[in-house]
C-alpha cells in the first residue's frame, strides 16, 4: 500500500520476529494489578546478540541521548526547535542524560538487597 514495505520485509530477521513475539507475550500478560498497567514505561527487547557500548564519557558533564518518534516530515529539524513548539507537533521526544556514576558496589544508590551480591 502506498509504496510501503510489507510487514515481512520490515520484520524479516529472526531476531526481530522473536522480539515482536516477546513483546506480544509481555503485553498479553499485563493485567490491572500490574504496576505497568498505568502511566508511562520504557520496556527494552534486545534485537541483536552483541552488546553495543555507549560512547565513553569525555568529562563530568556527560552527554545526552535523544530519541524522536514523529509523524512530521523533517524529524532532524525538530531537534533544533523550541521545546514548546515541538510539543505542538505529532512528536514524542525521549532525552536521557548519560552521566558518570560509581561502580555498582560503591554506589550510594545501591539498594540494600543488592549489597550481598557484591561481596
Coordinates of C-alpha atoms in Angstrom, one line a residue:
X1 CA 0.0 0.0 0.0
X2 CA 1.3 3.4 -0.9
X3 CA 4.8 2.0 -1.7
X4 CA 5.2 0.9 2.0
X5 CA 7.3 -2.2 2.6
X6 CA 5.4 -5.2 3.7
X7 CA 5.5 -6.4 7.3
X8 CA 7.5 -9.3 6.2
X9 CA 10.1 -7.0 4.6
X10 CA 10.3 -4.8 7.7
X11 CA 10.5 -7.7 10.2
X12 CA 12.2 -10.4 8.2
X13 CA 15.0 -11.1 10.6
X14 CA 14.6 -14.0 13.1
X15 CA 15.7 -11.7 16.0
X16 CA 13.1 -9.1 15.0
X17 CA 10.4 -11.7 14.9
X18 CA 11.5 -13.1 18.3
X19 CA 11.5 -9.6 19.8
X20 CA 8.0 -8.9 18.5
X21 CA 6.7 -12.2 19.7
X22 CA 8.2 -11.5 23.2
X23 CA 6.5 -8.1 23.1
X24 CA 3.2 -9.7 22.3
X25 CA 3.6 -12.2 25.2
X26 CA 4.7 -9.5 27.6
X27 CA 1.8 -7.2 26.7
X28 CA -0.8 -10.0 26.9
X29 CA 0.3 -10.8 30.5
X30 CA -0.3 -7.3 31.8
X31 CA -3.4 -7.1 33.9
X32 CA -5.0 -4.3 36.0
X33 CA -2.9 -5.3 39.1
X34 CA 0.4 -4.8 37.2
X35 CA 2.4 -1.7 38.0
X36 CA 2.9 -1.4 34.3
X37 CA -0.9 -1.0 33.6
X38 CA -0.8 2.7 34.4
X39 CA 1.5 5.5 33.5
X40 CA 4.4 5.6 31.0
X41 CA 7.1 2.9 31.0
X42 CA 10.0 2.0 28.8
X43 CA 10.5 -1.7 28.0
X44 CA 13.5 -2.9 26.1
X45 CA 13.7 -6.0 23.9
X46 CA 17.2 -6.7 22.5
X47 CA 17.3 -7.2 18.7
X48 CA 20.9 -8.2 18.5
X49 CA 23.1 -10.9 20.1
X50 CA 26.0 -8.5 20.7
X51 CA 26.3 -5.7 23.2
X52 CA 27.0 -2.2 21.9
X53 CA 28.6 0.1 24.4
X54 CA 27.8 3.8 24.7
X55 CA 30.5 6.2 23.7
X56 CA 33.0 6.9 26.6
X57 CA 32.4 9.9 28.7
X58 CA 34.9 12.7 28.0
X59 CA 34.1 14.8 31.1
X60 CA 31.9 15.0 34.2
X61 CA 29.1 16.7 32.2
X62 CA 28.4 13.6 30.2
X63 CA 26.1 13.8 27.2
X64 CA 22.6 13.3 26.0
X65 CA 20.9 10.5 24.1
X66 CA 17.8 11.7 22.2
X67 CA 15.2 9.6 20.6
X68 CA 12.5 11.2 18.5
X69 CA 9.3 9.5 17.3
X70 CA 7.3 11.6 15.0
X71 CA 4.8 11.8 12.1
X72 CA 6.4 15.1 11.0
X73 CA 8.2 15.1 7.6
X74 CA 11.6 16.5 9.0
X75 CA 12.5 14.8 12.3
X76 CA 16.0 16.3 12.3
X77 CA 14.6 19.8 12.2
X78 CA 12.6 19.1 15.4
X79 CA 15.9 18.8 17.4
X80 CA 16.6 22.5 16.7
X81 CA 13.1 23.7 17.6
X82 CA 12.0 25.2 20.9
X83 CA 10.6 22.6 23.2
X84 CA 7.2 24.4 23.3
X85 CA 6.9 24.2 19.6
X86 CA 7.8 20.6 19.4
X87 CA 5.0 19.9 21.9
X88 CA 2.6 21.2 19.3
X89 CA 3.6 18.6 16.7
X90 CA 2.8 14.9 16.4
X91 CA 6.1 14.1 18.2
X92 CA 7.4 12.3 21.2
X93 CA 10.9 13.1 22.5
X94 CA 12.9 10.9 24.9
X95 CA 16.0 12.7 26.2
X96 CA 18.4 10.7 28.5
X97 CA 21.3 12.2 30.3
X98 CA 24.4 10.0 30.4
X99 CA 26.5 10.8 33.4
X100 CA 29.3 9.2 35.3
X101 CA 28.3 7.0 38.2
X102 CA 30.1 5.0 40.8
X103 CA 30.5 1.3 40.1
X104 CA 27.7 -0.9 41.5
X105 CA 29.4 -2.0 44.6
X106 CA 30.4 1.6 45.5
X107 CA 27.2 3.4 44.5
X108 CA 25.3 5.3 47.2
X109 CA 22.1 4.4 45.4
X110 CA 22.7 0.6 45.6
X111 CA 19.6 -0.9 47.4
X112 CA 20.5 -2.9 50.5
X113 CA 19.0 -6.1 49.0
X114 CA 21.7 -6.0 46.3
X115 CA 24.7 -5.4 48.6
X116 CA 25.3 -9.1 49.3
X117 CA 25.7 -9.7 45.6
X118 CA 28.9 -7.6 45.6
X119 CA 30.6 -9.5 48.4

